[in-house]
Amino acid sequence: EDQVTQSPEALRLQEGESSSLNCSYTVSGLRGLFWYRQDPGKGPEFLFTLYSAGEEKEKERLKATLTKKESFLHITAPKPEDSATYLCAVHPTGHNTDKLIFGTGTRLQVFP
Amino acid sequence: DSGVTQTPKHLITATGQRVTLRCSPRSGDLSVYWYQQSLDQGLQFLIQYYNGEERAKGNILERFSAQQFPDLHSELNLSSLELGDSALYFCASSETGYPYEQYFGPGTRLTVT
């Protein structure tokens, strides 16, 4: 069964303290892996798409990487405004799989 | 602002009732996706429509149905509502039939009492 697991569930960082969020996945084949940011009570906001192992994408303080079994979202020198829940999703290959499978997210809090 | 609009923002209704949630995709996007997000289950894919046709189905209950109209807006109909249907319902859209770079609306918060 296709599955996405994110860790940790919650992360508290001091402003400027860099860290990484993990997304591990179990799928028969991977068409793409996606990162989203979600603020409380709002819709997820698209961040990155990664398609193949070794690929990296960057946006401001965020950098996403992909291996054959997992993806990392690295946050460099975070600021309080980076506080949000970060969701990972995969688009698996196979029959009737034009859909994303989401992990339950990592809730990030950055304190000044 | 993602360009995806959803109405209403909030909906409070009683068990057994029926409600309709509406979504307008971003201009030019042909696909619409519906998701349910509850505290204990995260974001669950319900159904996708592409250019008016159902394309993919997820964990959608038989009491729920959806459609996409010729102007590409979509409606999600929830009937015989139960307390457990209380959740945030999101609509997302993408340009193609593949779920790449989905843009989410602000959601409809449904409370069933």
PDB file of C-alpha atoms in Angstrom:
ATOM      1  CA  GLU A   1       0.000   0.000   0.000  1.00  0.00           C
ATOM      2  CA  ASP A   2       1.263   3.484  -0.911  1.00  0.00           C
ATOM      3  CA  GLN A   3       2.203   5.407   2.200  1.00  0.00           C
ATOM      4  CA  VAL A   4       3.752   8.718   3.236  1.00  0.00           C
ATOM      5  CA  THR A   5       5.223   9.305   6.696  1.00  0.00           C
ATOM      6  CA  GLN A   6       6.458  12.655   7.956  1.00  0.00           C
ATOM      7  CA  SER A   7       8.685  13.274  10.940  1.00  0.00           C
ATOM      8  CA  PRO A   8       8.868  14.808  13.383  1.00  0.00           C
ATOM      9  CA  GLU A   9       5.190  15.532  14.054  1.00  0.00           C
ATOM     10  CA  ALA A  10       6.134  18.828  15.659  1.00  0.00           C
ATOM     11  CA  LEU A  11       9.322  20.869  15.770  1.00  0.00           C
ATOM     12  CA  ARG A  12      10.176  23.919  17.847  1.00  0.00           C
ATOM     13  CA  LEU A  13      13.132  26.002  16.707  1.00  0.00           C
ATOM     14  CA  GLN A  14      14.780  29.164  17.878  1.00  0.00           C
ATOM     15  CA  GLU A  15      15.018  31.856  15.225  1.00  0.00           C
ATOM     16  CA  GLY A  16      18.162  31.186  13.188  1.00  0.00           C
ATOM     17  CA  GLU A  17      18.406  27.523  14.245  1.00  0.00           C
ATOM     18  CA  SER A  18      18.543  25.462  11.044  1.00  0.00           C
ATOM     19  CA  SER A  19      16.909  22.028  10.834  1.00  0.00           C
ATOM     20  CA  SER A  20      15.389  19.458   8.483  1.00  0.00           C
ATOM     21  CA  LEU A  21      11.967  17.881   8.083  1.00  0.00           C
ATOM     22  CA  ASN A  22      11.682  14.337   6.784  1.00  0.00           C
ATOM     23  CA  CYS A  23       9.194  12.727   4.412  1.00  0.00           C
ATOM     24  CA  SER A  24       9.614   9.009   3.811  1.00  0.00           C
ATOM     25  CA  TYR A  25       7.468   7.223   1.282  1.00  0.00           C
ATOM     26  CA  THR A  26       6.599   3.708   0.215  1.00  0.00           C
ATOM     27  CA  VAL A  27       5.231   3.508  -3.313  1.00  0.00           C
ATOM     28  CA  SER A  28       5.525   1.078  -6.197  1.00  0.00           C
ATOM     29  CA  GLY A  29       6.736   3.908  -8.386  1.00  0.00           C
ATOM     30  CA  LEU A  30       7.029   7.671  -7.996  1.00  0.00           C
ATOM     31  CA  ARG A  31       5.814  10.216 -10.527  1.00  0.00           C
ATOM     32  CA  GLY A  32       6.465  13.198  -8.295  1.00  0.00           C
ATOM     33  CA  LEU A  33       6.866  14.399  -4.703  1.00  0.00           C
ATOM     34  CA  PHE A  34       5.398  17.686  -3.534  1.00  0.00           C
ATOM     35  CA  TRP A  35       5.900  19.985  -0.569  1.00  0.00           C
ATOM     36  CA  TYR A  36       3.194  22.323   0.656  1.00  0.00           C
ATOM     37  CA  ARG A  37       3.003  24.842   3.477  1.00  0.00           C
ATOM     38  CA  GLN A  38      -0.255  25.240   5.403  1.00  0.00           C
ATOM     39  CA  ASP A  39      -1.108  28.019   7.834  1.00  0.00           C
ATOM     40  CA  PRO A  40      -3.838  27.348  10.435  1.00  0.00           C
ATOM     41  CA  GLY A  41      -7.334  27.403   8.929  1.00  0.00           C
ATOM     42  CA  LYS A  42      -6.021  28.058   5.405  1.00  0.00           C
ATOM     43  CA  GLY A  43      -5.498  26.021   2.280  1.00  0.00           C
ATOM     44  CA  PRO A  44      -2.107  24.444   1.568  1.00  0.00           C
ATOM     45  CA  GLU A  45       0.291  26.580  -0.442  1.00  0.00           C
ATOM     46  CA  PHE A  46       2.396  24.868  -3.100  1.00  0.00           C
ATOM     47  CA  LEU A  47       6.167  25.034  -2.506  1.00  0.00           C
ATOM     48  CA  PHE A  48       8.097  22.461  -4.583  1.00  0.00           C
ATOM     49  CA  THR A  49       7.827  19.523  -6.950  1.00  0.00           C
ATOM     50  CA  LEU A  50      10.611  16.931  -7.169  1.00  0.00           C
ATOM     51  CA  TYR A  51      10.616  14.232  -9.808  1.00  0.00           C
ATOM     52  CA  SER A  52      13.779  12.171  -9.521  1.00  0.00           C
ATOM     53  CA  ALA A  53      16.364  11.115  -6.944  1.00  0.00           C
ATOM     54  CA  GLY A  54      19.129  13.645  -6.588  1.00  0.00           C
ATOM     55  CA  GLU A  55      16.954  16.580  -7.543  1.00  0.00           C
ATOM     56  CA  GLU A  56      17.013  19.708  -5.360  1.00  0.00           C
ATOM     57  CA  LYS A  57      14.850  22.832  -5.326  1.00  0.00           C
ATOM     58  CA  GLU A  58      15.332  26.040  -3.346  1.00  0.00           C
ATOM     59  CA  LYS A  59      13.133  28.942  -2.350  1.00  0.00           C
ATOM     60  CA  GLU A  60      14.342  31.580   0.078  1.00  0.00           C
ATOM     61  CA  ARG A  61      15.246  29.740   3.314  1.00  0.00           C
ATOM     62  CA  LEU A  62      13.817  26.405   2.134  1.00  0.00           C
ATOM     63  CA  LYS A  63      15.571  23.669   0.215  1.00  0.00           C
ATOM     64  CA  ALA A  64      13.958  20.367  -0.768  1.00  0.00           C
ATOM     65  CA  THR A  65      15.900  17.245  -1.697  1.00  0.00           C
ATOM     66  CA  LEU A  66      14.844  13.810  -2.914  1.00  0.00           C
ATOM     67  CA  THR A  67      16.259  10.295  -2.637  1.00  0.00           C
ATOM     68  CA  LYS A  68      14.699   6.999  -3.685  1.00  0.00           C
ATOM     69  CA  LYS A  69      13.020   6.547  -0.312  1.00  0.00           C
ATOM     70  CA  GLU A  70      12.647   9.972   1.250  1.00  0.00           C
ATOM     71  CA  SER A  71      12.676  13.713   0.882  1.00  0.00           C
ATOM     72  CA  PHE A  72      14.031  16.373   3.181  1.00  0.00           C
ATOM     73  CA  LEU A  73      12.921  19.956   3.593  1.00  0.00           C
ATOM     74  CA  HIS A  74      15.866  21.887   4.957  1.00  0.00           C
ATOM     75  CA  ILE A  75      15.139  25.187   6.670  1.00  0.00           C
ATOM     76  CA  THR A  76      18.122  27.493   6.973  1.00  0.00           C
ATOM     77  CA  ALA A  77      18.124  30.265   9.595  1.00  0.00           C
ATOM     78  CA  PRO A  78      14.334  30.145  10.042  1.00  0.00           C
ATOM     79  CA  LYS A  79      12.276  33.178  11.018  1.00  0.00           C
ATOM     80  CA  PRO A  80       9.024  33.268  13.032  1.00  0.00           C
ATOM     81  CA  GLU A  81       7.080  33.746   9.778  1.00  0.00           C
ATOM     82  CA  ASP A  82       8.214  30.274   8.690  1.00  0.00           C
ATOM     83  CA  SER A  83       5.976  28.821  11.404  1.00  0.00           C
ATOM     84  CA  ALA A  84       3.397  26.601   9.700  1.00  0.00           C
ATOM     85  CA  THR A  85       2.568  22.979   9.015  1.00  0.00           C
ATOM     86  CA  TYR A  86       4.610  21.525   6.171  1.00  0.00           C
ATOM     87  CA  LEU A  87       2.931  18.794   4.154  1.00  0.00           C
ATOM     88  CA  CYS A  88       4.563  16.269   1.881  1.00  0.00           C
ATOM     89  CA  ALA A  89       2.613  14.430  -0.831  1.00  0.00           C
ATOM     90  CA  VAL A  90       3.452  11.812  -3.449  1.00  0.00           C
ATOM     91  CA  HIS A  91       1.958  11.024  -6.828  1.00  0.00           C
ATOM     92  CA  PRO A  92       2.433   7.284  -7.259  1.00  0.00           C
ATOM     93  CA  THR A  93       2.406   5.305 -10.499  1.00  0.00           C
ATOM     94  CA  GLY A  94      -0.169   2.606 -11.131  1.00  0.00           C
ATOM     95  CA  HIS A  95      -3.843   2.146 -11.899  1.00  0.00           C
ATOM     96  CA  ASN A  96      -6.244   4.916 -10.839  1.00  0.00           C
ATOM     97  CA  THR A  97      -3.471   6.846  -9.190  1.00  0.00           C
ATOM     98  CA  ASP A  98      -3.876  10.332 -10.652  1.00  0.00           C
ATOM     99  CA  LYS A  99      -4.124  11.573  -7.113  1.00  0.00           C
ATOM    100  CA  LEU A 100      -1.813  12.723  -4.371  1.00  0.00           C
ATOM    101  CA  ILE A 101      -1.247  10.900  -1.109  1.00  0.00           C
ATOM    102  CA  PHE A 102      -0.486  13.337   1.692  1.00  0.00           C
ATOM    103  CA  GLY A 103       1.457  12.815   4.887  1.00  0.00           C
ATOM    104  CA  THR A 104       0.051  14.176   8.139  1.00  0.00           C
ATOM    105  CA  GLY A 105       2.561  17.014   8.216  1.00  0.00           C
ATOM    106  CA  THR A 106       5.191  18.520  10.470  1.00  0.00           C
ATOM    107  CA  ARG A 107       4.038  21.421  12.595  1.00  0.00           C
ATOM    108  CA  LEU A 108       6.912  23.904  12.789  1.00  0.00           C
ATOM    109  CA  GLN A 109       7.098  26.679  15.387  1.00  0.00           C
ATOM    110  CA  VAL A 110       9.916  29.205  15.219  1.00  0.00           C
ATOM    111  CA  PHE A 111      10.423  31.399  18.265  1.00  0.00           C
ATOM    112  CA  PRO A 112      12.177  34.812  18.251  1.00  0.00           C
TER     113      PRO A 112
ATOM    114  CA  ASP B   1      -4.291  34.431  -2.986  1.00  0.00           C
ATOM    115  CA  SER B   2      -4.193  31.208  -5.041  1.00  0.00           C
ATOM    116  CA  GLY B   3      -6.953  32.254  -7.441  1.00  0.00           C
ATOM    117  CA  VAL B   4      -9.184  29.368  -6.337  1.00  0.00           C
ATOM    118  CA  THR B   5     -12.407  30.460  -4.671  1.00  0.00           C
ATOM    119  CA  GLN B   6     -14.690  28.447  -2.411  1.00  0.00           C
ATOM    120  CA  THR B   7     -18.069  29.248  -0.947  1.00  0.00           C
ATOM    121  CA  PRO B   8     -19.314  29.316   1.689  1.00  0.00           C
ATOM    122  CA  LYS B   9     -16.468  29.871   4.164  1.00  0.00           C
ATOM    123  CA  HIS B  10     -18.375  28.377   7.056  1.00  0.00           C
ATOM    124  CA  LEU B  11     -21.388  26.094   7.194  1.00  0.00           C
ATOM    125  CA  ILE B  12     -23.218  24.888  10.272  1.00  0.00           C
ATOM    126  CA  THR B  13     -25.932  22.312   9.801  1.00  0.00           C
ATOM    127  CA  ALA B  14     -27.674  19.462  11.567  1.00  0.00           C
ATOM    128  CA  THR B  15     -27.243  15.727  11.221  1.00  0.00           C
ATOM    129  CA  GLY B  16     -29.212  14.213   8.371  1.00  0.00           C
ATOM    130  CA  GLN B  17     -29.136  17.368   6.294  1.00  0.00           C
ATOM    131  CA  ARG B  18     -27.658  17.953   2.832  1.00  0.00           C
ATOM    132  CA  VAL B  19     -25.243  20.723   1.834  1.00  0.00           C
ATOM    133  CA  THR B  20     -23.510  21.876  -1.331  1.00  0.00           C
ATOM    134  CA  LEU B  21     -20.003  23.306  -1.423  1.00  0.00           C
ATOM    135  CA  ARG B  22     -18.893  25.317  -4.413  1.00  0.00           C
ATOM    136  CA  CYS B  23     -15.483  25.813  -5.986  1.00  0.00           C
ATOM    137  CA  SER B  24     -14.232  27.966  -8.848  1.00  0.00           C
ATOM    138  CA  PRO B  25     -10.786  26.974 -10.161  1.00  0.00           C
ATOM    139  CA  ARG B  26      -8.015  29.313 -11.251  1.00  0.00           C
ATOM    140  CA  SER B  27      -8.495  30.787 -14.677  1.00  0.00           C
ATOM    141  CA  GLY B  28      -7.271  28.280 -17.260  1.00  0.00           C
ATOM    142  CA  ASP B  29      -7.154  25.287 -14.918  1.00  0.00           C
ATOM    143  CA  LEU B  30      -9.099  22.295 -16.173  1.00  0.00           C
ATOM    144  CA  SER B  31      -8.792  19.992 -13.145  1.00  0.00           C
ATOM    145  CA  VAL B  32     -10.577  20.331  -9.839  1.00  0.00           C
ATOM    146  CA  TYR B  33      -9.793  18.214  -6.794  1.00  0.00           C
ATOM    147  CA  TRP B  34     -11.734  17.897  -3.553  1.00  0.00           C
ATOM    148  CA  TYR B  35     -10.102  17.091  -0.224  1.00  0.00           C
ATOM    149  CA  GLN B  36     -11.344  16.594   3.316  1.00  0.00           C
ATOM    150  CA  GLN B  37      -9.151  17.601   6.233  1.00  0.00           C
ATOM    151  CA  SER B  38      -9.997  16.583   9.759  1.00  0.00           C
ATOM    152  CA  LEU B  39      -7.826  16.779  12.851  1.00  0.00           C
ATOM    153  CA  ASP B  40      -7.323  13.047  13.193  1.00  0.00           C
ATOM    154  CA  GLN B  41      -6.914  12.096   9.529  1.00  0.00           C
ATOM    155  CA  GLY B  42      -5.002  14.812   7.774  1.00  0.00           C
ATOM    156  CA  LEU B  43      -5.691  15.752   4.178  1.00  0.00           C
ATOM    157  CA  GLN B  44      -7.689  13.060   2.382  1.00  0.00           C
ATOM    158  CA  PHE B  45      -8.261  13.094  -1.371  1.00  0.00           C
ATOM    159  CA  LEU B  46     -11.927  12.674  -2.286  1.00  0.00           C
ATOM    160  CA  ILE B  47     -12.369  13.072  -6.027  1.00  0.00           C
ATOM    161  CA  GLN B  48     -10.955  14.740  -9.149  1.00  0.00           C
ATOM    162  CA  TYR B  49     -12.680  16.132 -12.218  1.00  0.00           C
ATOM    163  CA  TYR B  50     -10.914  17.049 -15.431  1.00  0.00           C
ATOM    164  CA  ASN B  51     -12.711  19.168 -18.010  1.00  0.00           C
ATOM    165  CA  GLY B  52     -16.102  17.979 -16.817  1.00  0.00           C
ATOM    166  CA  GLU B  53     -15.308  14.284 -16.448  1.00  0.00           C
ATOM    167  CA  GLU B  54     -14.528  12.300 -13.314  1.00  0.00           C
ATOM    168  CA  ARG B  55     -10.849  11.306 -13.486  1.00  0.00           C
ATOM    169  CA  ALA B  56      -9.828   9.866 -10.136  1.00  0.00           C
ATOM    170  CA  LYS B  57     -11.601   8.769  -7.013  1.00  0.00           C
ATOM    171  CA  GLY B  58     -10.279   8.545  -3.488  1.00  0.00           C
ATOM    172  CA  ASN B  59     -11.899   7.866  -0.162  1.00  0.00           C
ATOM    173  CA  ILE B  60     -15.233   9.442  -1.031  1.00  0.00           C
ATOM    174  CA  LEU B  61     -18.299   8.146   0.776  1.00  0.00           C
ATOM    175  CA  GLU B  62     -21.379   7.095  -1.173  1.00  0.00           C
ATOM    176  CA  ARG B  63     -23.288   9.877   0.597  1.00  0.00           C
ATOM    177  CA  PHE B  64     -20.990  12.374  -1.123  1.00  0.00           C
ATOM    178  CA  SER B  65     -21.059  13.285  -4.794  1.00  0.00           C
ATOM    179  CA  ALA B  66     -19.479  15.914  -6.994  1.00  0.00           C
ATOM    180  CA  GLN B  67     -19.692  17.339 -10.460  1.00  0.00           C
ATOM    181  CA  GLN B  68     -17.880  19.798 -12.677  1.00  0.00           C
ATOM    182  CA  PHE B  69     -19.895  22.090 -14.868  1.00  0.00           C
ATOM    183  CA  PRO B  70     -19.170  23.390 -18.412  1.00  0.00           C
ATOM    184  CA  ASP B  71     -17.783  26.647 -16.970  1.00  0.00           C
ATOM    185  CA  LEU B  72     -15.400  24.395 -14.957  1.00  0.00           C
ATOM    186  CA  HIS B  73     -16.696  25.302 -11.525  1.00  0.00           C
ATOM    187  CA  SER B  74     -17.373  22.324  -9.303  1.00  0.00           C
ATOM    188  CA  GLU B  75     -19.787  21.416  -6.552  1.00  0.00           C
ATOM    189  CA  LEU B  76     -19.419  18.845  -3.786  1.00  0.00           C
ATOM    190  CA  ASN B  77     -22.695  17.559  -2.412  1.00  0.00           C
ATOM    191  CA  LEU B  78     -22.773  16.015   1.047  1.00  0.00           C
ATOM    192  CA  SER B  79     -25.957  14.294   2.162  1.00  0.00           C
ATOM    193  CA  SER B  80     -27.292  12.476   5.225  1.00  0.00           C
ATOM    194  CA  LEU B  81     -24.686  14.339   7.206  1.00  0.00           C
ATOM    195  CA  GLU B  82     -23.168  12.794  10.302  1.00  0.00           C
ATOM    196  CA  LEU B  83     -21.189  14.362  13.141  1.00  0.00           C
ATOM    197  CA  GLY B  84     -18.038  12.769  11.734  1.00  0.00           C
ATOM    198  CA  ASP B  85     -18.390  14.732   8.509  1.00  0.00           C
ATOM    199  CA  SER B  86     -17.393  17.898  10.355  1.00  0.00           C
ATOM    200  CA  ALA B  87     -14.127  18.975   8.738  1.00  0.00           C
ATOM    201  CA  LEU B  88     -12.451  21.453   6.453  1.00  0.00           C
ATOM    202  CA  TYR B  89     -13.201  20.786   2.792  1.00  0.00           C
ATOM    203  CA  PHE B  90     -10.681  22.081   0.300  1.00  0.00           C
ATOM    204  CA  CYS B  91     -10.874  22.438  -3.407  1.00  0.00           C
ATOM    205  CA  ALA B  92      -7.712  22.585  -5.499  1.00  0.00           C
ATOM    206  CA  SER B  93      -7.116  23.121  -9.178  1.00  0.00           C
ATOM    207  CA  SER B  94      -4.369  22.383 -11.654  1.00  0.00           C
ATOM    208  CA  GLU B  95      -3.804  23.154 -15.298  1.00  0.00           C
ATOM    209  CA  THR B  96      -3.699  19.584 -16.569  1.00  0.00           C
ATOM    210  CA  GLY B  97      -5.238  16.262 -15.663  1.00  0.00           C
ATOM    211  CA  TYR B  98      -2.206  15.376 -13.584  1.00  0.00           C
ATOM    212  CA  PRO B  99      -2.071  16.533  -9.949  1.00  0.00           C
ATOM    213  CA  TYR B 100       1.032  18.631 -10.369  1.00  0.00           C
ATOM    214  CA  GLU B 101       1.290  22.017  -8.717  1.00  0.00           C
ATOM    215  CA  GLN B 102      -2.187  22.037  -7.288  1.00  0.00           C
ATOM    216  CA  TYR B 103      -3.434  25.380  -6.026  1.00  0.00           C
ATOM    217  CA  PHE B 104      -5.761  25.203  -3.051  1.00  0.00           C
ATOM    218  CA  GLY B 105      -8.693  27.370  -2.156  1.00  0.00           C
ATOM    219  CA  PRO B 106      -9.304  28.796   1.322  1.00  0.00           C
ATOM    220  CA  GLY B 107     -11.613  25.931   2.279  1.00  0.00           C
ATOM    221  CA  THR B 108     -15.111  25.523   3.664  1.00  0.00           C
ATOM    222  CA  ARG B 109     -15.392  24.688   7.340  1.00  0.00           C
ATOM    223  CA  LEU B 110     -18.358  22.367   7.845  1.00  0.00           C
ATOM    224  CA  THR B 111     -19.744  21.835  11.313  1.00  0.00           C
ATOM    225  CA  VAL B 112     -22.440  19.198  11.770  1.00  0.00           C
ATOM    226  CA  THR B 113     -24.341  19.478  15.056  1.00  0.00           C
TER     227      THR B 113
END
